[in-house]
Amino acid sequence: MEITAVEIYAIQLPLIEPFIISYDKYDTMPSIIVKITTNEGIIGYGEAVPDEHVTGETWESTYMTLKHQLAPAIIGENPLCFEKIHDLMDRTIYQVPAAKAAIDIACFDIAGKKLNVPVYQLIGGRYHEKFPITHVLSIGTPEKMAEEAAERVAMGYRSFKMKVGTEVMKDVERIQTVRERVGDLINIRVDVNQGWHNASTTLKGLRALRDVHLDWLEQPVDADDIDAMVEIKSKTDVTLMIDEGLHGQKEMREIIAKRAADKVNIKLMKCGGIYPAVKLANMAEMAGIECQIGSMVESSIGSAAGFHVAFSKKIMKSVELTGPLKFSKDVGDLHYDIPFICLNEQPGLGVNVDEEVIQELCHQSCIVR
C-alpha cells in the first residue's frame, strides 16, 4: 500500500465560550486537518493543533510545513510503516511535532481501517473500559469559576482542571473559592501553564493552599526549568505533574533521572503523534511515573487519537481530552457519555468525519500528490 495524496485544510474551530489560560485567550481554535489517501482507496484523517507557546509552531507555519516538507516526503510511502514514516519526517525537518502528529494520526487511522481493528489494537489492545471526563475551568473571577464548577457537578462531573497562572495569590483565591463551592469530595487539579514561573512563587502558593487538598499541581514553573520542579517536589507533598516541560524522549530521560515529577502529561501534539506517545508511556512506566493524555483542544480527530493511546496503556491514569465538548461545531462525531468517555470498536480512529463541515470551516487548503 502506498500514499498517493495528502489533502491539507487550515480550519478554525468555533468555541462555545472563549478558552482562557495563563498565556493566551482563544475565541476560535486553529487546527490543521490532514486527509491521506492510499492507492487502495483507504482514507485516513489526522490533525495538528499547534501552539507557538508550547511547540514553537503556528497555525500558518504548520500548514506550510505540511504542504512543502512533510506531505511531499511521504508520497509513495507505506502508511503502515510507522517507524520508517517517523524517521523520514525527522530527517526532512527538525522538531515541528504537531505537524508530524497530523501525519502520524492519519497513518494509524489508515492502518486500523486496513486491518479492520480500532487503533488501540495496534498499540497494545484495550486495557481501560472507560475514563471519567475532567471539566476544564478557564481563568475567570473566583465567583464565575465556582459557579461554573457547581453547574458541572450538578451534571455529574466529579473532577475539574482549574486553569490559573496570573498572580499567585489571586490564583489561590480562585482555587479556594471553587473548593468551598464544590466541597471536599470533588477532585481539583490545578494547571498553572508555567504562570508562576519559579519555585519560590510556587511554594508560596502551595503554602496558602495547604488545606485545599489538591489532586495535583501541573506545570507551575517555566517549561525548561526541570530543576525548579525538583526543588518543589522536595519541599511539598502535593503531587506534581509536568506538561510543557515534556515534549519527547530527551525531556523524559531528564525527568526520570532527576525524579522531577510524580506524573507526566503526554500530548500527541507535543511529541509527534500516537507512535512517539506510546514510547513515552513505556519510558514512564519503566520509571514508575504515572501518565495522563492531555489536550491541546483538538477536534474529534485528534481527541480520538489521544483516547486510543490512553485506553491501551495501564500506566495511563487520567485523560483530559475535552476539545469536542467545547466546540459549537466539530468535524467529527466522537461520542461522550458524560461524565465518561467510552470508545467504540469501529476500525481506525472510530470517528466519522464530516467533510462538509471541514469545507465550511476551512480558510485555505491544498492537495499534495
mmCIF file of C-alpha atoms in Angstrom:
data_model
loop_
_atom_site.group_PDB
_atom_site.id
_atom_site.type_symbol
_atom_site.label_atom_id
_atom_site.label_comp_id
_atom_site.label_asym_id
_atom_site.label_seq_id
_atom_site.Cartn_x
_atom_site.Cartn_y
_atom_site.Cartn_z
ATOM 1 C CA MET A 1 0.000 0.000 0.000
ATOM 2 C CA GLU A 2 1.232 3.489 -0.861
ATOM 3 C CA ILE A 3 0.273 7.048 0.000
ATOM 4 C CA THR A 4 -0.915 8.729 -3.187
ATOM 5 C CA ALA A 5 -2.288 12.082 -1.960
ATOM 6 C CA VAL A 6 -2.280 14.335 1.090
ATOM 7 C CA GLU A 7 -5.005 16.963 1.447
ATOM 8 C CA ILE A 8 -4.374 19.751 3.964
ATOM 9 C CA TYR A 9 -7.080 22.010 5.414
ATOM 10 C CA ALA A 10 -6.429 25.012 7.672
ATOM 11 C CA ILE A 11 -9.594 25.451 9.726
ATOM 12 C CA GLN A 12 -10.841 27.474 12.695
ATOM 13 C CA LEU A 13 -12.995 25.501 15.136
ATOM 14 C CA PRO A 14 -15.706 27.670 16.742
ATOM 15 C CA LEU A 15 -15.685 27.627 20.550
ATOM 16 C CA ILE A 16 -18.899 27.862 22.568
ATOM 17 C CA GLU A 17 -17.091 30.156 25.017
ATOM 18 C CA PRO A 18 -13.614 31.747 24.883
ATOM 19 C CA PHE A 19 -10.850 29.481 26.206
ATOM 20 C CA ILE A 20 -8.600 31.437 28.579
ATOM 21 C CA ILE A 21 -5.301 30.202 30.005
ATOM 22 C CA SER A 22 -2.289 31.928 31.536
ATOM 23 C CA TYR A 23 -0.593 32.883 28.262
ATOM 24 C CA ASP A 24 -3.449 33.385 25.766
ATOM 25 C CA LYS A 25 -7.153 33.690 25.036
ATOM 26 C CA TYR A 26 -8.826 31.789 22.190
ATOM 27 C CA ASP A 27 -12.144 32.730 20.595
ATOM 28 C CA THR A 28 -11.699 30.007 17.958
ATOM 29 C CA MET A 29 -9.256 27.110 17.911
ATOM 30 C CA PRO A 30 -6.843 26.970 14.947
ATOM 31 C CA SER A 31 -6.428 23.447 13.577
ATOM 32 C CA ILE A 32 -4.947 21.720 10.531
ATOM 33 C CA ILE A 33 -6.823 18.670 9.230
ATOM 34 C CA VAL A 34 -4.909 16.188 7.079
ATOM 35 C CA LYS A 35 -6.577 13.653 4.785
ATOM 36 C CA ILE A 36 -4.308 10.921 3.418
ATOM 37 C CA THR A 37 -5.435 8.730 0.516
ATOM 38 C CA THR A 38 -3.762 5.455 -0.494
ATOM 39 C CA ASN A 39 -3.613 3.526 -3.752
ATOM 40 C CA GLU A 40 -6.076 1.048 -2.227
ATOM 41 C CA GLY A 41 -8.650 3.788 -1.715
ATOM 42 C CA ILE A 42 -8.307 3.770 2.089
ATOM 43 C CA ILE A 43 -8.513 7.225 3.634
ATOM 44 C CA GLY A 44 -7.103 8.330 6.969
ATOM 45 C CA TYR A 45 -7.590 11.591 8.855
ATOM 46 C CA GLY A 46 -5.132 13.359 11.124
ATOM 47 C CA GLU A 47 -4.979 16.667 12.952
ATOM 48 C CA ALA A 48 -2.414 19.220 14.072
ATOM 49 C CA VAL A 49 -3.263 21.796 16.739
ATOM 50 C CA PRO A 50 -0.055 23.852 17.017
ATOM 51 C CA ASP A 51 0.714 26.272 19.825
ATOM 52 C CA GLU A 52 3.539 28.747 19.415
ATOM 53 C CA HIS A 53 3.889 28.947 23.205
ATOM 54 C CA VAL A 54 4.350 25.181 23.592
ATOM 55 C CA THR A 55 5.603 23.575 20.381
ATOM 56 C CA GLY A 56 7.018 26.649 18.634
ATOM 57 C CA GLU A 57 4.592 26.171 15.728
ATOM 58 C CA THR A 58 1.879 28.499 14.490
ATOM 59 C CA TRP A 59 -1.256 27.667 12.518
ATOM 60 C CA GLU A 60 0.273 29.278 9.444
ATOM 61 C CA SER A 61 3.705 27.656 9.762
ATOM 62 C CA THR A 62 2.199 24.210 10.332
ATOM 63 C CA TYR A 63 0.139 24.459 7.170
ATOM 64 C CA MET A 64 3.217 25.444 5.160
ATOM 65 C CA THR A 65 5.411 22.769 6.764
ATOM 66 C CA LEU A 66 2.910 20.084 5.867
ATOM 67 C CA LYS A 67 2.432 21.451 2.354
ATOM 68 C CA HIS A 68 6.088 21.931 1.417
ATOM 69 C CA GLN A 69 8.069 19.497 3.584
ATOM 70 C CA LEU A 70 6.191 16.646 5.220
ATOM 71 C CA ALA A 71 3.471 15.798 2.708
ATOM 72 C CA PRO A 72 5.853 15.616 -0.286
ATOM 73 C CA ALA A 73 8.219 13.450 1.768
ATOM 74 C CA ILE A 74 5.670 10.709 2.442
ATOM 75 C CA ILE A 75 4.145 10.377 -1.038
ATOM 76 C CA GLY A 76 4.765 6.813 -2.198
ATOM 77 C CA GLU A 77 5.479 5.514 1.322
ATOM 78 C CA ASN A 78 3.614 2.699 3.098
ATOM 79 C CA PRO A 79 1.481 4.324 5.845
ATOM 80 C CA LEU A 80 1.681 1.155 7.953
ATOM 81 C CA CYS A 81 5.459 1.529 8.395
ATOM 82 C CA PHE A 82 5.223 3.873 11.390
ATOM 83 C CA GLU A 83 8.891 3.737 12.387
ATOM 84 C CA LYS A 84 10.007 4.488 8.842
ATOM 85 C CA ILE A 85 7.455 7.293 8.413
ATOM 86 C CA HIS A 86 8.708 9.000 11.584
ATOM 87 C CA ASP A 87 12.338 8.546 10.625
ATOM 88 C CA LEU A 88 11.594 10.054 7.228
ATOM 89 C CA MET A 89 9.772 13.015 8.782
ATOM 90 C CA ASP A 90 12.602 13.587 11.290
ATOM 91 C CA ARG A 91 15.181 13.580 8.507
ATOM 92 C CA THR A 92 13.039 16.008 6.495
ATOM 93 C CA ILE A 93 12.581 18.668 9.180
ATOM 94 C CA TYR A 94 13.648 19.182 12.801
ATOM 95 C CA GLN A 95 11.007 19.217 15.574
ATOM 96 C CA VAL A 96 7.534 20.556 14.445
ATOM 97 C CA PRO A 97 5.771 17.834 16.495
ATOM 98 C CA ALA A 98 2.179 18.976 15.853
ATOM 99 C CA ALA A 99 2.703 18.850 12.088
ATOM 100 C CA LYS A 100 4.178 15.365 12.385
ATOM 101 C CA ALA A 101 1.318 14.303 14.650
ATOM 102 C CA ALA A 102 -1.178 15.044 11.863
ATOM 103 C CA ILE A 103 0.632 12.618 9.535
ATOM 104 C CA ASP A 104 1.094 10.020 12.280
ATOM 105 C CA ILE A 105 -2.589 10.034 13.282
ATOM 106 C CA ALA A 106 -3.777 9.717 9.678
ATOM 107 C CA CYS A 107 -1.445 6.743 9.128
ATOM 108 C CA PHE A 108 -2.806 4.978 12.213
ATOM 109 C CA ASP A 109 -6.354 5.652 11.011
ATOM 110 C CA ILE A 110 -5.453 4.016 7.688
ATOM 111 C CA ALA A 111 -3.785 1.055 9.389
ATOM 112 C CA GLY A 112 -6.811 0.383 11.571
ATOM 113 C CA LYS A 113 -9.149 0.558 8.604
ATOM 114 C CA LYS A 114 -6.873 -1.689 6.535
ATOM 115 C CA LEU A 115 -6.740 -4.342 9.282
ATOM 116 C CA ASN A 116 -10.359 -3.736 10.372
ATOM 117 C CA VAL A 117 -9.431 -3.032 14.002
ATOM 118 C CA PRO A 118 -9.542 0.023 16.277
ATOM 119 C CA VAL A 119 -6.263 1.898 16.633
ATOM 120 C CA TYR A 120 -5.867 0.756 20.237
ATOM 121 C CA GLN A 121 -5.483 -2.819 18.988
ATOM 122 C CA LEU A 122 -2.365 -1.727 17.117
ATOM 123 C CA ILE A 123 -0.614 -0.385 20.232
ATOM 124 C CA GLY A 124 -1.326 -2.934 22.942
ATOM 125 C CA GLY A 125 -5.046 -3.645 22.887
ATOM 126 C CA ARG A 126 -7.739 -2.188 25.090
ATOM 127 C CA TYR A 127 -6.887 -2.076 28.805
ATOM 128 C CA HIS A 128 -9.318 0.530 30.205
ATOM 129 C CA GLU A 129 -13.079 0.310 29.662
ATOM 130 C CA LYS A 130 -13.848 3.960 30.387
ATOM 131 C CA PHE A 131 -12.344 7.164 31.755
ATOM 132 C CA PRO A 132 -14.090 9.914 33.721
ATOM 133 C CA ILE A 133 -14.153 13.271 31.963
ATOM 134 C CA THR A 134 -12.475 16.182 33.713
ATOM 135 C CA HIS A 135 -14.103 19.546 33.043
ATOM 136 C CA VAL A 136 -11.659 22.381 32.368
ATOM 137 C CA LEU A 137 -12.375 25.742 34.010
ATOM 138 C CA SER A 138 -10.909 28.660 32.046
ATOM 139 C CA ILE A 139 -9.418 31.557 34.007
ATOM 140 C CA GLY A 140 -12.111 33.890 35.320
ATOM 141 C CA THR A 141 -13.185 35.565 38.518
ATOM 142 C CA PRO A 142 -13.338 33.293 41.571
ATOM 143 C CA GLU A 143 -17.129 33.575 41.608
ATOM 144 C CA LYS A 144 -17.514 32.763 37.914
ATOM 145 C CA MET A 145 -15.242 29.726 38.136
ATOM 146 C CA ALA A 146 -17.036 28.473 41.246
ATOM 147 C CA GLU A 147 -20.457 28.919 39.637
ATOM 148 C CA GLU A 148 -19.387 27.005 36.530
ATOM 149 C CA ALA A 149 -17.950 24.232 38.705
ATOM 150 C CA ALA A 150 -21.188 23.936 40.666
ATOM 151 C CA GLU A 151 -23.190 23.681 37.449
ATOM 152 C CA ARG A 152 -20.932 20.893 36.190
ATOM 153 C CA VAL A 153 -21.181 18.986 39.483
ATOM 154 C CA ALA A 154 -24.948 19.024 39.021
ATOM 155 C CA MET A 155 -24.398 17.486 35.564
ATOM 156 C CA GLY A 156 -22.387 14.622 37.046
ATOM 157 C CA TYR A 157 -18.779 15.780 36.828
ATOM 158 C CA ARG A 158 -16.531 14.727 39.699
ATOM 159 C CA SER A 159 -13.216 16.323 38.727
ATOM 160 C CA PHE A 160 -12.049 19.703 37.495
ATOM 161 C CA LYS A 161 -8.902 21.117 35.989
ATOM 162 C CA MET A 162 -8.614 24.755 37.005
ATOM 163 C CA LYS A 163 -6.649 26.986 34.659
ATOM 164 C CA VAL A 164 -4.715 29.595 36.636
ATOM 165 C CA GLY A 165 -1.362 31.317 36.232
ATOM 166 C CA THR A 166 -1.871 35.051 36.660
ATOM 167 C CA GLU A 167 -0.817 36.491 40.042
ATOM 168 C CA VAL A 168 -0.246 33.726 42.564
ATOM 169 C CA MET A 169 -2.426 34.998 45.432
ATOM 170 C CA LYS A 170 -5.283 35.815 43.045
ATOM 171 C CA ASP A 171 -4.988 32.243 41.801
ATOM 172 C CA VAL A 172 -5.080 30.995 45.386
ATOM 173 C CA GLU A 173 -8.366 32.862 45.867
ATOM 174 C CA ARG A 174 -9.804 31.253 42.736
ATOM 175 C CA ILE A 175 -8.856 27.769 43.905
ATOM 176 C CA GLN A 176 -10.125 28.296 47.458
ATOM 177 C CA THR A 177 -13.453 29.659 46.195
ATOM 178 C CA VAL A 178 -14.036 26.681 43.906
ATOM 179 C CA ARG A 179 -13.160 24.226 46.689
ATOM 180 C CA GLU A 180 -15.587 25.917 49.085
ATOM 181 C CA ARG A 181 -18.334 25.739 46.462
ATOM 182 C CA VAL A 182 -17.968 22.098 45.353
ATOM 183 C CA GLY A 183 -16.981 20.510 48.659
ATOM 184 C CA ASP A 184 -14.210 18.109 49.605
ATOM 185 C CA LEU A 185 -15.331 15.062 47.597
ATOM 186 C CA ILE A 186 -14.648 16.604 44.172
ATOM 187 C CA ASN A 187 -11.173 16.290 42.659
ATOM 188 C CA ILE A 188 -9.489 19.600 41.853
ATOM 189 C CA ARG A 189 -6.432 19.676 39.607
ATOM 190 C CA VAL A 190 -4.656 22.984 39.136
ATOM 191 C CA ASP A 191 -2.864 23.796 35.872
ATOM 192 C CA VAL A 192 -0.667 26.869 36.075
ATOM 193 C CA ASN A 193 0.629 26.647 32.471
ATOM 194 C CA GLN A 194 4.026 27.980 33.654
ATOM 195 C CA GLY A 195 2.385 31.114 35.073
ATOM 196 C CA TRP A 196 4.087 31.068 38.489
ATOM 197 C CA HIS A 197 7.477 30.844 36.721
ATOM 198 C CA ASN A 198 9.740 29.719 39.569
ATOM 199 C CA ALA A 199 9.988 27.536 42.658
ATOM 200 C CA SER A 200 9.731 30.300 45.273
ATOM 201 C CA THR A 201 6.461 31.690 43.902
ATOM 202 C CA THR A 202 5.042 28.196 43.580
ATOM 203 C CA LEU A 203 5.941 27.265 47.154
ATOM 204 C CA LYS A 204 4.299 30.485 48.359
ATOM 205 C CA GLY A 205 1.103 29.453 46.602
ATOM 206 C CA LEU A 206 1.240 25.896 47.914
ATOM 207 C CA ARG A 207 1.654 27.101 51.499
ATOM 208 C CA ALA A 208 -1.541 29.131 51.121
ATOM 209 C CA LEU A 209 -3.317 26.107 49.601
ATOM 210 C CA ARG A 210 -2.264 23.656 52.299
ATOM 211 C CA ASP A 211 -5.867 22.917 53.371
ATOM 212 C CA VAL A 212 -7.426 22.803 49.879
ATOM 213 C CA HIS A 213 -6.351 19.199 49.139
ATOM 214 C CA LEU A 214 -5.358 19.405 45.507
ATOM 215 C CA ASP A 215 -5.442 16.272 43.386
ATOM 216 C CA TRP A 216 -2.276 17.570 41.736
ATOM 217 C CA LEU A 217 -0.472 20.717 40.603
ATOM 218 C CA GLU A 218 0.518 20.904 36.940
ATOM 219 C CA GLN A 219 3.444 22.795 35.400
ATOM 220 C CA PRO A 220 3.712 25.756 37.800
ATOM 221 C CA VAL A 221 7.160 26.832 36.541
ATOM 222 C CA ASP A 222 8.753 27.682 33.202
ATOM 223 C CA ALA A 223 8.873 24.695 30.861
ATOM 224 C CA ASP A 224 12.666 24.474 30.627
ATOM 225 C CA ASP A 225 13.253 24.660 34.380
ATOM 226 C CA ILE A 226 13.223 20.982 35.327
ATOM 227 C CA ASP A 227 15.395 21.766 38.355
ATOM 228 C CA ALA A 228 12.672 24.041 39.769
ATOM 229 C CA MET A 229 10.272 21.091 39.633
ATOM 230 C CA VAL A 230 12.850 19.018 41.524
ATOM 231 C CA GLU A 231 13.075 21.705 44.231
ATOM 232 C CA ILE A 232 9.294 21.993 44.589
ATOM 233 C CA LYS A 233 8.926 18.213 44.752
ATOM 234 C CA SER A 234 11.485 18.059 47.562
ATOM 235 C CA LYS A 235 9.621 20.664 49.647
ATOM 236 C CA THR A 236 5.964 19.652 49.297
ATOM 237 C CA ASP A 237 3.833 16.547 49.426
ATOM 238 C CA VAL A 238 1.466 17.851 46.723
ATOM 239 C CA THR A 239 1.506 15.611 43.650
ATOM 240 C CA LEU A 240 3.338 17.346 40.784
ATOM 241 C CA MET A 241 2.718 16.904 37.058
ATOM 242 C CA ILE A 242 4.935 18.076 34.203
ATOM 243 C CA ASP A 243 3.253 19.219 30.976
ATOM 244 C CA GLU A 244 5.011 21.851 28.865
ATOM 245 C CA GLY A 245 8.322 20.616 30.280
ATOM 246 C CA LEU A 246 7.864 17.282 28.475
ATOM 247 C CA HIS A 247 7.995 17.029 24.705
ATOM 248 C CA GLY A 248 9.949 13.948 23.710
ATOM 249 C CA GLN A 249 12.420 11.344 24.885
ATOM 250 C CA LYS A 250 15.148 13.862 25.770
ATOM 251 C CA GLU A 251 12.991 15.573 28.406
ATOM 252 C CA MET A 252 11.574 12.262 29.640
ATOM 253 C CA ARG A 253 15.085 10.965 30.297
ATOM 254 C CA GLU A 254 15.885 14.063 32.388
ATOM 255 C CA ILE A 255 12.593 13.883 34.296
ATOM 256 C CA ILE A 256 13.249 10.232 35.138
ATOM 257 C CA ALA A 257 16.887 10.788 36.086
ATOM 258 C CA LYS A 258 16.052 13.717 38.425
ATOM 259 C CA ARG A 259 12.730 12.304 39.690
ATOM 260 C CA ALA A 260 11.300 15.699 38.794
ATOM 261 C CA ALA A 261 7.595 14.787 38.818
ATOM 262 C CA ASP A 262 5.058 12.287 40.080
ATOM 263 C CA LYS A 263 3.065 12.435 36.845
ATOM 264 C CA VAL A 264 3.625 13.460 33.246
ATOM 265 C CA ASN A 265 1.121 14.907 30.803
ATOM 266 C CA ILE A 266 1.738 13.356 27.386
ATOM 267 C CA LYS A 267 0.210 15.227 24.469
ATOM 268 C CA LEU A 268 0.276 13.968 20.910
ATOM 269 C CA MET A 269 0.828 17.497 19.625
ATOM 270 C CA LYS A 270 3.949 17.913 21.770
ATOM 271 C CA CYS A 271 5.611 14.602 20.973
ATOM 272 C CA GLY A 272 4.635 13.984 17.328
ATOM 273 C CA GLY A 273 1.643 11.660 17.430
ATOM 274 C CA ILE A 274 0.497 8.236 18.573
ATOM 275 C CA TYR A 275 3.740 6.341 17.899
ATOM 276 C CA PRO A 276 6.013 8.667 19.937
ATOM 277 C CA ALA A 277 3.373 8.922 22.707
ATOM 278 C CA VAL A 278 3.462 5.155 23.186
ATOM 279 C CA LYS A 279 7.254 5.304 23.502
ATOM 280 C CA LEU A 280 6.985 7.999 26.188
ATOM 281 C CA ALA A 281 4.373 5.996 28.094
ATOM 282 C CA ASN A 282 6.649 2.962 28.071
ATOM 283 C CA MET A 283 9.566 5.035 29.399
ATOM 284 C CA ALA A 284 7.395 6.475 32.179
ATOM 285 C CA GLU A 285 6.074 3.054 33.134
ATOM 286 C CA MET A 286 9.577 1.661 33.494
ATOM 287 C CA ALA A 287 10.353 4.539 35.885
ATOM 288 C CA GLY A 288 7.114 4.227 37.853
ATOM 289 C CA ILE A 289 5.768 7.622 36.770
ATOM 290 C CA GLU A 290 2.031 7.838 36.137
ATOM 291 C CA CYS A 291 0.790 9.274 32.852
ATOM 292 C CA GLN A 292 -2.058 11.347 31.526
ATOM 293 C CA ILE A 293 -3.032 12.021 27.936
ATOM 294 C CA GLY A 294 -3.689 15.723 27.743
ATOM 295 C CA SER A 295 -5.384 18.063 25.313
ATOM 296 C CA MET A 296 -4.401 20.910 23.056
ATOM 297 C CA VAL A 297 -8.152 21.382 22.461
ATOM 298 C CA GLU A 298 -8.284 19.156 19.393
ATOM 299 C CA SER A 299 -11.369 18.227 17.391
ATOM 300 C CA SER A 300 -12.856 14.720 17.420
ATOM 301 C CA ILE A 301 -9.996 13.546 15.189
ATOM 302 C CA GLY A 302 -7.080 14.490 17.424
ATOM 303 C CA SER A 303 -9.032 13.737 20.600
ATOM 304 C CA ALA A 304 -9.901 10.231 19.416
ATOM 305 C CA ALA A 305 -6.230 9.587 18.653
ATOM 306 C CA GLY A 306 -5.306 10.550 22.211
ATOM 307 C CA PHE A 307 -8.034 8.361 23.667
ATOM 308 C CA HIS A 308 -6.755 5.320 21.776
ATOM 309 C CA VAL A 309 -3.346 5.767 23.418
ATOM 310 C CA ALA A 310 -4.894 6.285 26.855
ATOM 311 C CA PHE A 311 -7.210 3.277 26.639
ATOM 312 C CA SER A 312 -4.386 0.955 25.613
ATOM 313 C CA LYS A 313 -1.931 1.609 28.460
ATOM 314 C CA LYS A 314 -2.185 0.520 32.113
ATOM 315 C CA ILE A 315 0.087 3.404 33.202
ATOM 316 C CA MET A 316 -2.480 5.933 31.923
ATOM 317 C CA LYS A 317 -4.419 7.092 34.964
ATOM 318 C CA SER A 318 -6.372 10.018 33.529
ATOM 319 C CA VAL A 319 -7.313 11.817 30.323
ATOM 320 C CA GLU A 320 -8.285 15.437 29.681
ATOM 321 C CA LEU A 321 -9.365 15.374 26.057
ATOM 322 C CA THR A 322 -12.429 17.589 26.158
ATOM 323 C CA GLY A 323 -11.957 19.654 22.978
ATOM 324 C CA PRO A 324 -15.077 18.355 21.197
ATOM 325 C CA LEU A 325 -17.219 19.400 24.170
ATOM 326 C CA LYS A 326 -16.011 22.997 23.781
ATOM 327 C CA PHE A 327 -16.936 23.427 20.115
ATOM 328 C CA SER A 328 -20.231 24.660 18.707
ATOM 329 C CA LYS A 329 -19.352 22.770 15.506
ATOM 330 C CA ASP A 330 -16.955 19.858 15.116
ATOM 331 C CA VAL A 331 -15.544 17.986 12.120
ATOM 332 C CA GLY A 332 -16.216 14.554 13.642
ATOM 333 C CA ASP A 333 -18.601 12.664 15.901
ATOM 334 C CA LEU A 334 -16.563 11.466 18.886
ATOM 335 C CA HIS A 335 -19.163 10.482 21.475
ATOM 336 C CA TYR A 336 -19.062 11.338 25.189
ATOM 337 C CA ASP A 337 -21.289 9.672 27.783
ATOM 338 C CA ILE A 338 -20.948 12.457 30.330
ATOM 339 C CA PRO A 339 -19.299 12.203 32.780
ATOM 340 C CA PHE A 340 -17.415 9.384 30.997
ATOM 341 C CA ILE A 341 -15.820 8.679 27.642
ATOM 342 C CA CYS A 342 -16.240 5.187 26.191
ATOM 343 C CA LEU A 343 -14.539 4.379 22.890
ATOM 344 C CA ASN A 344 -16.373 2.413 20.220
ATOM 345 C CA GLU A 345 -14.949 -0.591 18.381
ATOM 346 C CA GLN A 346 -15.011 0.814 14.861
ATOM 347 C CA PRO A 347 -11.872 0.411 12.711
ATOM 348 C CA GLY A 348 -9.225 3.122 12.784
ATOM 349 C CA LEU A 349 -9.944 6.160 14.932
ATOM 350 C CA GLY A 350 -13.628 5.266 15.029
ATOM 351 C CA VAL A 351 -14.659 8.789 14.039
ATOM 352 C CA ASN A 352 -16.925 9.684 11.137
ATOM 353 C CA VAL A 353 -15.555 12.857 9.568
ATOM 354 C CA ASP A 354 -17.914 15.419 8.022
ATOM 355 C CA GLU A 355 -16.115 16.873 5.029
ATOM 356 C CA GLU A 356 -18.824 19.475 4.509
ATOM 357 C CA VAL A 357 -18.010 20.927 7.926
ATOM 358 C CA ILE A 358 -14.298 20.896 7.078
ATOM 359 C CA GLN A 359 -15.047 22.893 3.929
ATOM 360 C CA GLU A 360 -17.274 25.280 5.867
ATOM 361 C CA LEU A 361 -14.591 26.000 8.497
ATOM 362 C CA CYS A 362 -11.688 25.996 6.027
ATOM 363 C CA HIS A 363 -9.611 29.111 5.385
ATOM 364 C CA GLN A 364 -7.149 27.570 2.940
ATOM 365 C CA SER A 365 -6.439 24.109 1.533
ATOM 366 C CA CYS A 366 -4.214 22.239 -0.886
ATOM 367 C CA ILE A 367 -3.551 18.779 -2.274
ATOM 368 C CA VAL A 368 -0.076 17.236 -2.498
ATOM 369 C CA ARG A 369 0.371 14.294 -4.856
#
